[in-house]
JSON list of C-alpha atoms in Angstrom, two decimals:
[
{"chain": "T", "resi": 22, "resn": "MET", "atom": "CA", "xyz": [-5.72, -1.76, -22.91]},
{"chain": "T", "resi": 23, "resn": "ARG", "atom": "CA", "xyz": [-2.00, -1.53, -22.19]},
{"chain": "T", "resi": 24, "resn": "LEU", "atom": "CA", "xyz": [-0.54, 0.24, -19.22]},
{"chain": "T", "resi": 25, "resn": "SER", "atom": "CA", "xyz": [3.13, 1.10, -18.85]},
{"chain": "T", "resi": 26, "resn": "VAL", "atom": "CA", "xyz": [4.65, 0.41, -15.48]},
{"chain": "T", "resi": 27, "resn": "SER", "atom": "CA", "xyz": [8.06, 1.65, -14.34]},
{"chain": "T", "resi": 28, "resn": "THR", "atom": "CA", "xyz": [10.51, -0.81, -12.89]},
{"chain": "T", "resi": 29, "resn": "SER", "atom": "CA", "xyz": [13.65, -0.46, -10.81]},
{"chain": "T", "resi": 30, "resn": "ARG", "atom": "CA", "xyz": [17.10, -1.22, -12.21]},
{"chain": "T", "resi": 31, "resn": "HIS", "atom": "CA", "xyz": [18.84, -1.22, -8.83]},
{"chain": "T", "resi": 32, "resn": "PRO", "atom": "CA", "xyz": [19.67, -4.84, -7.84]},
{"chain": "T", "resi": 33, "resn": "GLY", "atom": "CA", "xyz": [19.42, -4.19, -4.09]},
{"chain": "T", "resi": 34, "resn": "LEU", "atom": "CA", "xyz": [16.02, -2.52, -4.40]},
{"chain": "T", "resi": 35, "resn": "ASN", "atom": "CA", "xyz": [14.81, -5.29, -6.73]},
{"chain": "T", "resi": 36, "resn": "ASP", "atom": "CA", "xyz": [15.85, -7.92, -4.16]},
{"chain": "T", "resi": 37, "resn": "TYR", "atom": "CA", "xyz": [14.06, -6.01, -1.38]},
{"chain": "T", "resi": 38, "resn": "ILE", "atom": "CA", "xyz": [10.86, -5.69, -3.43]},
{"chain": "T", "resi": 39, "resn": "SER", "atom": "CA", "xyz": [10.96, -9.35, -4.52]},
{"chain": "T", "resi": 40, "resn": "GLY", "atom": "CA", "xyz": [11.46, -10.49, -0.93]},
{"chain": "T", "resi": 41, "resn": "ALA", "atom": "CA", "xyz": [8.66, -8.23, 0.33]},
{"chain": "T", "resi": 42, "resn": "VAL", "atom": "CA", "xyz": [6.24, -9.43, -2.36]},
{"chain": "T", "resi": 43, "resn": "LYS", "atom": "CA", "xyz": [7.04, -13.06, -1.54]},
{"chain": "T", "resi": 44, "resn": "ALA", "atom": "CA", "xyz": [6.59, -12.47, 2.20]},
{"chain": "T", "resi": 45, "resn": "VAL", "atom": "CA", "xyz": [3.27, -10.66, 1.62]},
{"chain": "T", "resi": 46, "resn": "SER", "atom": "CA", "xyz": [2.03, -13.44, -0.69]},
{"chain": "T", "resi": 47, "resn": "ASP", "atom": "CA", "xyz": [2.99, -16.08, 1.89]},
{"chain": "T", "resi": 48, "resn": "GLU", "atom": "CA", "xyz": [0.89, -14.29, 4.54]},
{"chain": "T", "resi": 49, "resn": "LEU", "atom": "CA", "xyz": [-1.97, -13.76, 2.06]},
{"chain": "T", "resi": 50, "resn": "ALA", "atom": "CA", "xyz": [-1.97, -17.47, 1.25]},
{"chain": "T", "resi": 51, "resn": "VAL", "atom": "CA", "xyz": [-2.68, -18.37, 4.88]},
{"chain": "T", "resi": 52, "resn": "GLY", "atom": "CA", "xyz": [-5.30, -15.63, 5.30]},
{"chain": "T", "resi": 53, "resn": "ASN", "atom": "CA", "xyz": [-3.44, -13.53, 7.89]},
{"chain": "T", "resi": 54, "resn": "VAL", "atom": "CA", "xyz": [-3.44, -10.16, 6.12]},
{"chain": "T", "resi": 55, "resn": "ASP", "atom": "CA", "xyz": [-5.72, -7.23, 6.93]},
{"chain": "T", "resi": 56, "resn": "LYS", "atom": "CA", "xyz": [-3.74, -4.43, 5.22]},
{"chain": "T", "resi": 57, "resn": "VAL", "atom": "CA", "xyz": [-0.56, -3.98, 3.23]},
{"chain": "T", "resi": 58, "resn": "ILE", "atom": "CA", "xyz": [0.82, -0.45, 3.59]},
{"chain": "T", "resi": 59, "resn": "MET", "atom": "CA", "xyz": [3.61, 1.32, 1.82]},
{"chain": "T", "resi": 60, "resn": "VAL", "atom": "CA", "xyz": [4.63, 4.25, 3.99]},
{"chain": "T", "resi": 61, "resn": "ILE", "atom": "CA", "xyz": [6.68, 7.14, 2.60]},
{"chain": "T", "resi": 62, "resn": "LYS", "atom": "CA", "xyz": [8.74, 8.75, 5.38]},
{"chain": "T", "resi": 63, "resn": "ASN", "atom": "CA", "xyz": [11.28, 11.51, 5.79]},
{"chain": "T", "resi": 64, "resn": "LYS", "atom": "CA", "xyz": [14.80, 11.19, 7.19]},
{"chain": "T", "resi": 65, "resn": "GLU", "atom": "CA", "xyz": [13.43, 11.57, 10.75]},
{"chain": "T", "resi": 66, "resn": "GLU", "atom": "CA", "xyz": [11.20, 8.51, 10.11]},
{"chain": "T", "resi": 67, "resn": "VAL", "atom": "CA", "xyz": [8.06, 10.71, 10.15]},
{"chain": "T", "resi": 68, "resn": "PRO", "atom": "CA", "xyz": [5.41, 9.25, 7.84]},
{"chain": "T", "resi": 69, "resn": "LEU", "atom": "CA", "xyz": [4.24, 11.62, 5.11]},
{"chain": "T", "resi": 70, "resn": "GLU", "atom": "CA", "xyz": [2.01, 9.32, 3.03]},
{"chain": "T", "resi": 71, "resn": "ARG", "atom": "CA", "xyz": [0.58, 5.85, 3.46]},
{"chain": "T", "resi": 72, "resn": "TYR", "atom": "CA", "xyz": [-0.64, 3.78, 0.50]},
{"chain": "T", "resi": 73, "resn": "ILE", "atom": "CA", "xyz": [-3.11, 1.36, 2.08]},
{"chain": "T", "resi": 74, "resn": "PHE", "atom": "CA", "xyz": [-4.26, -1.85, 0.43]},
{"chain": "T", "resi": 75, "resn": "ALA", "atom": "CA", "xyz": [-7.02, -3.37, 2.58]},
{"chain": "T", "resi": 76, "resn": "ILE", "atom": "CA", "xyz": [-7.63, -7.04, 1.80]},
{"chain": "T", "resi": 77, "resn": "GLN", "atom": "CA", "xyz": [-10.39, -9.36, 2.90]},
{"chain": "T", "resi": 78, "resn": "ASN", "atom": "CA", "xyz": [-10.68, -12.99, 1.81]},
{"chain": "T", "resi": 79, "resn": "MET", "atom": "CA", "xyz": [-14.33, -13.82, 1.26]},
{"chain": "T", "resi": 80, "resn": "ILE", "atom": "CA", "xyz": [-13.73, -17.55, 0.86]},
{"chain": "T", "resi": 81, "resn": "GLN", "atom": "CA", "xyz": [-10.68, -19.77, 0.96]},
{"chain": "T", "resi": 82, "resn": "VAL", "atom": "CA", "xyz": [-9.77, -21.57, -2.27]},
{"chain": "T", "resi": 83, "resn": "GLU", "atom": "CA", "xyz": [-7.48, -24.57, -1.86]},
{"chain": "T", "resi": 84, "resn": "HIS", "atom": "CA", "xyz": [-4.02, -23.76, -3.18]},
{"chain": "T", "resi": 85, "resn": "PHE", "atom": "CA", "xyz": [-3.92, -27.11, -4.98]},
{"chain": "T", "resi": 86, "resn": "ASN", "atom": "CA", "xyz": [-7.19, -26.52, -6.85]},
{"chain": "T", "resi": 87, "resn": "LYS", "atom": "CA", "xyz": [-6.88, -23.19, -8.69]},
{"chain": "T", "resi": 88, "resn": "GLU", "atom": "CA", "xyz": [-9.59, -24.20, -11.16]},
{"chain": "T", "resi": 89, "resn": "THR", "atom": "CA", "xyz": [-12.32, -23.99, -8.50]},
{"chain": "T", "resi": 90, "resn": "SER", "atom": "CA", "xyz": [-15.22, -21.90, -9.78]},
{"chain": "T", "resi": 91, "resn": "VAL", "atom": "CA", "xyz": [-17.23, -19.58, -7.57]},
{"chain": "T", "resi": 92, "resn": "GLU", "atom": "CA", "xyz": [-20.79, -18.57, -8.41]},
{"chain": "T", "resi": 93, "resn": "GLU", "atom": "CA", "xyz": [-21.18, -14.87, -9.24]},
{"chain": "T", "resi": 94, "resn": "ALA", "atom": "CA", "xyz": [-17.42, -14.28, -9.02]},
{"chain": "T", "resi": 95, "resn": "MET", "atom": "CA", "xyz": [-15.72, -12.04, -11.59]},
{"chain": "T", "resi": 96, "resn": "THR", "atom": "CA", "xyz": [-14.24, -13.55, -14.69]},
{"chain": "T", "resi": 97, "resn": "ALA", "atom": "CA", "xyz": [-10.47, -13.43, -15.13]},
{"chain": "T", "resi": 98, "resn": "SER", "atom": "CA", "xyz": [-10.88, -10.87, -17.91]},
{"chain": "T", "resi": 99, "resn": "THR", "atom": "CA", "xyz": [-13.03, -8.55, -15.77]},
{"chain": "T", "resi": 100, "resn": "LEU", "atom": "CA", "xyz": [-10.62, -8.95, -12.88]},
{"chain": "T", "resi": 101, "resn": "GLY", "atom": "CA", "xyz": [-7.74, -7.92, -15.15]},
{"chain": "T", "resi": 102, "resn": "HIS", "atom": "CA", "xyz": [-9.60, -4.73, -16.08]},
{"chain": "T", "resi": 103, "resn": "TYR", "atom": "CA", "xyz": [-10.18, -3.89, -12.41]},
{"chain": "T", "resi": 104, "resn": "PHE", "atom": "CA", "xyz": [-6.53, -4.44, -11.51]},
{"chain": "T", "resi": 105, "resn": "ARG", "atom": "CA", "xyz": [-5.45, -2.25, -14.43]},
{"chain": "T", "resi": 106, "resn": "SER", "atom": "CA", "xyz": [-7.79, 0.46, -13.14]},
{"chain": "T", "resi": 107, "resn": "PHE", "atom": "CA", "xyz": [-6.05, 0.20, -9.74]},
{"chain": "T", "resi": 108, "resn": "LEU", "atom": "CA", "xyz": [-2.71, 0.87, -11.49]},
{"chain": "T", "resi": 109, "resn": "VAL", "atom": "CA", "xyz": [-4.16, 3.80, -13.45]},
{"chain": "T", "resi": 110, "resn": "LYS", "atom": "CA", "xyz": [-5.54, 5.34, -10.24]},
{"chain": "T", "resi": 111, "resn": "LEU", "atom": "CA", "xyz": [-2.15, 4.90, -8.57]},
{"chain": "T", "resi": 112, "resn": "SER", "atom": "CA", "xyz": [-0.37, 6.61, -11.45]},
{"chain": "T", "resi": 113, "resn": "MET", "atom": "CA", "xyz": [-2.79, 9.56, -11.31]},
{"chain": "T", "resi": 114, "resn": "ILE", "atom": "CA", "xyz": [-2.90, 10.01, -7.52]},
{"chain": "T", "resi": 115, "resn": "GLU", "atom": "CA", "xyz": [-0.46, 12.92, -7.54]},
{"chain": "T", "resi": 116, "resn": "SER", "atom": "CA", "xyz": [-3.16, 15.18, -8.98]},
{"chain": "T", "resi": 117, "resn": "GLU", "atom": "CA", "xyz": [-5.37, 14.43, -5.95]},
{"chain": "T", "resi": 118, "resn": "LEU", "atom": "CA", "xyz": [-2.68, 14.77, -3.29]},
{"chain": "T", "resi": 119, "resn": "GLY", "atom": "CA", "xyz": [-1.25, 17.99, -1.94]},
{"chain": "T", "resi": 120, "resn": "GLN", "atom": "CA", "xyz": [1.39, 19.62, -4.08]},
{"chain": "T", "resi": 121, "resn": "TYR", "atom": "CA", "xyz": [4.05, 19.91, -1.40]},
{"chain": "T", "resi": 122, "resn": "PRO", "atom": "CA", "xyz": [7.38, 19.10, -3.07]},
{"chain": "T", "resi": 123, "resn": "LEU", "atom": "CA", "xyz": [8.67, 16.12, -1.16]},
{"chain": "T", "resi": 124, "resn": "PRO", "atom": "CA", "xyz": [12.31, 16.26, -0.05]},
{"chain": "T", "resi": 125, "resn": "ASP", "atom": "CA", "xyz": [14.98, 14.18, -1.77]},
{"chain": "T", "resi": 126, "resn": "ASP", "atom": "CA", "xyz": [15.91, 12.22, 1.36]},
{"chain": "T", "resi": 127, "resn": "LEU", "atom": "CA", "xyz": [12.76, 10.13, 1.55]},
{"chain": "T", "resi": 128, "resn": "SER", "atom": "CA", "xyz": [12.58, 6.43, 2.23]},
{"chain": "T", "resi": 129, "resn": "PHE", "atom": "CA", "xyz": [9.78, 3.89, 2.33]},
{"chain": "T", "resi": 130, "resn": "ALA", "atom": "CA", "xyz": [8.79, 0.79, 4.18]},
{"chain": "T", "resi": 131, "resn": "ILE", "atom": "CA", "xyz": [6.33, -1.98, 3.47]},
{"chain": "T", "resi": 132, "resn": "ILE", "atom": "CA", "xyz": [4.15, -2.65, 6.49]},
{"chain": "T", "resi": 133, "resn": "LEU", "atom": "CA", "xyz": [1.92, -5.66, 6.95]},
{"chain": "T", "resi": 134, "resn": "GLU", "atom": "CA", "xyz": [-1.04, -5.31, 9.31]},
{"chain": "T", "resi": 135, "resn": "LEU", "atom": "CA", "xyz": [-2.40, -8.70, 10.27]},
{"chain": "T", "resi": 136, "resn": "LYS", "atom": "CA", "xyz": [-5.88, -9.65, 11.38]},
{"chain": "T", "resi": 137, "resn": "ASP", "atom": "CA", "xyz": [-6.37, -9.23, 15.14]},
{"chain": "T", "resi": 138, "resn": "ASP", "atom": "CA", "xyz": [-6.05, -12.93, 15.99]},
{"chain": "T", "resi": 139, "resn": "LYS", "atom": "CA", "xyz": [-3.11, -13.69, 13.67]},
{"chain": "T", "resi": 140, "resn": "ALA", "atom": "CA", "xyz": [0.66, -13.78, 14.07]},
{"chain": "T", "resi": 141, "resn": "PRO", "atom": "CA", "xyz": [3.21, -13.78, 11.24]},
{"chain": "T", "resi": 142, "resn": "THR", "atom": "CA", "xyz": [4.18, -17.20, 9.98]},
{"chain": "T", "resi": 143, "resn": "VAL", "atom": "CA", "xyz": [7.64, -18.47, 10.88]},
{"chain": "T", "resi": 144, "resn": "PRO", "atom": "CA", "xyz": [9.75, -19.66, 7.94]},
{"chain": "T", "resi": 145, "resn": "GLN", "atom": "CA", "xyz": [11.13, -23.19, 7.91]},
{"chain": "T", "resi": 146, "resn": "GLY", "atom": "CA", "xyz": [14.90, -23.58, 7.95]},
{"chain": "T", "resi": 147, "resn": "LYS", "atom": "CA", "xyz": [17.61, -21.16, 8.98]},
{"chain": "T", "resi": 148, "resn": "ASP", "atom": "CA", "xyz": [16.28, -18.03, 7.30]},
{"chain": "T", "resi": 149, "resn": "PRO", "atom": "CA", "xyz": [15.28, -15.21, 9.66]},
{"chain": "T", "resi": 150, "resn": "PRO", "atom": "CA", "xyz": [11.63, -14.13, 9.64]},
{"chain": "T", "resi": 151, "resn": "PRO", "atom": "CA", "xyz": [10.93, -11.59, 6.87]},
{"chain": "T", "resi": 152, "resn": "TRP", "atom": "CA", "xyz": [8.95, -9.30, 9.19]},
{"chain": "T", "resi": 153, "resn": "VAL", "atom": "CA", "xyz": [9.96, -7.25, 12.22]},
{"chain": "T", "resi": 154, "resn": "PRO", "atom": "CA", "xyz": [7.53, -5.26, 14.38]},
{"chain": "T", "resi": 155, "resn": "ALA", "atom": "CA", "xyz": [6.73, -1.91, 12.79]},
{"chain": "T", "resi": 156, "resn": "SER", "atom": "CA", "xyz": [6.91, 1.43, 14.51]},
{"chain": "T", "resi": 157, "resn": "THR", "atom": "CA", "xyz": [3.33, 2.37, 15.51]},
{"chain": "T", "resi": 158, "resn": "GLN", "atom": "CA", "xyz": [3.67, 5.78, 13.84]},
{"chain": "T", "resi": 159, "resn": "HIS", "atom": "CA", "xyz": [4.05, 4.04, 10.46]},
{"chain": "T", "resi": 160, "resn": "THR", "atom": "CA", "xyz": [0.89, 1.92, 10.82]},
{"chain": "T", "resi": 161, "resn": "THR", "atom": "CA", "xyz": [-2.69, 3.03, 10.21]},
{"chain": "T", "resi": 162, "resn": "ALA", "atom": "CA", "xyz": [-3.23, 2.99, 14.00]},
{"chain": "T", "resi": 163, "resn": "GLY", "atom": "CA", "xyz": [-0.48, 5.62, 14.30]},
{"chain": "T", "resi": 164, "resn": "ALA", "atom": "CA", "xyz": [-2.21, 8.12, 12.00]},
{"chain": "T", "resi": 165, "resn": "SER", "atom": "CA", "xyz": [-3.28, 11.34, 13.68]},
{"chain": "T", "resi": 166, "resn": "GLU", "atom": "CA", "xyz": [-6.78, 12.83, 13.57]},
{"chain": "T", "resi": 167, "resn": "GLY", "atom": "CA", "xyz": [-5.53, 15.50, 11.16]},
{"chain": "T", "resi": 168, "resn": "ALA", "atom": "CA", "xyz": [-4.53, 13.00, 8.47]},
{"chain": "T", "resi": 169, "resn": "GLU", "atom": "CA", "xyz": [-6.54, 13.02, 5.23]},
{"chain": "T", "resi": 170, "resn": "LEU", "atom": "CA", "xyz": [-7.70, 9.76, 3.66]},
{"chain": "T", "resi": 171, "resn": "HIS", "atom": "CA", "xyz": [-8.34, 9.54, -0.09]},
{"chain": "T", "resi": 172, "resn": "MET", "atom": "CA", "xyz": [-10.26, 6.43, -1.19]},
{"chain": "T", "resi": 173, "resn": "LEU", "atom": "CA", "xyz": [-9.10, 5.49, -4.68]},
{"chain": "T", "resi": 174, "resn": "ARG", "atom": "CA", "xyz": [-10.68, 2.21, -5.68]},
{"chain": "T", "resi": 175, "resn": "ALA", "atom": "CA", "xyz": [-12.43, -0.84, -4.27]},
{"chain": "T", "resi": 176, "resn": "VAL", "atom": "CA", "xyz": [-13.35, -4.15, -5.85]},
{"chain": "T", "resi": 177, "resn": "ASP", "atom": "CA", "xyz": [-15.16, -7.22, -4.56]},
{"chain": "T", "resi": 178, "resn": "THR", "atom": "CA", "xyz": [-14.38, -10.23, -6.75]},
{"chain": "T", "resi": 179, "resn": "GLY", "atom": "CA", "xyz": [-16.52, -12.76, -4.93]},
{"chain": "T", "resi": 180, "resn": "ILE", "atom": "CA", "xyz": [-13.35, -14.40, -3.59]},
{"chain": "T", "resi": 181, "resn": "ILE", "atom": "CA", "xyz": [-11.41, -11.42, -2.30]},
{"chain": "T", "resi": 182, "resn": "SER", "atom": "CA", "xyz": [-12.29, -7.82, -1.52]},
{"chain": "T", "resi": 183, "resn": "LEU", "atom": "CA", "xyz": [-9.59, -5.23, -2.12]},
{"chain": "T", "resi": 184, "resn": "SER", "atom": "CA", "xyz": [-9.60, -1.48, -1.53]},
{"chain": "T", "resi": 185, "resn": "LEU", "atom": "CA", "xyz": [-6.92, 1.12, -2.09]},
{"chain": "T", "resi": 186, "resn": "ALA", "atom": "CA", "xyz": [-6.57, 4.39, -0.20]},
{"chain": "T", "resi": 187, "resn": "VAL", "atom": "CA", "xyz": [-3.87, 7.00, 0.24]},
{"chain": "T", "resi": 188, "resn": "GLN", "atom": "CA", "xyz": [-3.46, 8.82, 3.52]},
{"chain": "T", "resi": 189, "resn": "GLU", "atom": "CA", "xyz": [-1.61, 12.12, 3.78]},
{"chain": "T", "resi": 190, "resn": "SER", "atom": "CA", "xyz": [-0.22, 12.64, 7.27]},
{"chain": "T", "resi": 191, "resn": "GLU", "atom": "CA", "xyz": [-0.94, 15.69, 9.37]},
{"chain": "T", "resi": 192, "resn": "GLN", "atom": "CA", "xyz": [2.79, 16.52, 9.24]},
{"chain": "T", "resi": 193, "resn": "LYS", "atom": "CA", "xyz": [2.78, 16.60, 5.43]},
{"chain": "T", "resi": 194, "resn": "LEU", "atom": "CA", "xyz": [-0.36, 18.72, 5.35]},
{"chain": "T", "resi": 195, "resn": "GLU", "atom": "CA", "xyz": [1.23, 21.16, 7.84]},
{"chain": "T", "resi": 196, "resn": "LEU", "atom": "CA", "xyz": [4.31, 21.47, 5.63]},
{"chain": "T", "resi": 197, "resn": "GLU", "atom": "CA", "xyz": [2.03, 22.26, 2.66]},
{"chain": "T", "resi": 198, "resn": "LYS", "atom": "CA", "xyz": [0.22, 24.97, 4.65]},
{"chain": "T", "resi": 199, "resn": "GLN", "atom": "CA", "xyz": [3.54, 26.52, 5.68]},
{"chain": "T", "resi": 200, "resn": "LYS", "atom": "CA", "xyz": [4.78, 26.51, 2.10]},
{"chain": "T", "resi": 201, "resn": "ASN", "atom": "CA", "xyz": [1.51, 28.03, 0.81]},
{"chain": "T", "resi": 202, "resn": "SER", "atom": "CA", "xyz": [1.53, 30.79, 3.44]},
{"chain": "T", "resi": 203, "resn": "LYS", "atom": "CA", "xyz": [5.15, 31.68, 2.58]},
{"chain": "T", "resi": 204, "resn": "GLY", "atom": "CA", "xyz": [4.23, 31.82, -1.09]},
{"chain": "T", "resi": 205, "resn": "LYS", "atom": "CA", "xyz": [1.34, 34.21, -0.39]},
{"chain": "T", "resi": 206, "resn": "GLN", "atom": "CA", "xyz": [3.58, 36.46, 1.73]},
{"chain": "T", "resi": 207, "resn": "LYS", "atom": "CA", "xyz": [6.12, 36.73, -1.12]},
{"chain": "T", "resi": 208, "resn": "ALA", "atom": "CA", "xyz": [3.36, 37.57, -3.61]},
{"chain": "T", "resi": 209, "resn": "THR", "atom": "CA", "xyz": [2.14, 40.55, -1.58]}
]
């Protein structure tokens, strides 16, 4: 099964994404990560959607011994199918989310939520740390009671457990209600 994936052609965005992926993988390697979140926000920095990847390491595999086998763990082929299904679900999520047309002036941020007892690793050398503290409103702790959570997919490989959810903020849902009520008033 083949799955097409879009890619950016903007060098600055590509550098940002590459740096973020490297920083996330560095934190994953040391077992610090609880969630990786991509938050979509408007020009006032108000979060509209959060794409939440919750990650739990079941066991630690030594980085120098990638050939370690784990009883009852998924095969590489099965794991590939599961990861492709994650991508398919991501590409189809728009049909499950509200149909509010998002404004053109959106931005995004990649947020890393660490386990309670962990702190971000400090890079060696002169490079600044890749992470800065996030605004609480962008994290999962900053979500209001009125936010809607859509669970998309979960997989437990025997080594790592991964789940994917999308959260629509209360603010986005309010904008949808306002748009829908205006549409009904025009129709009558």
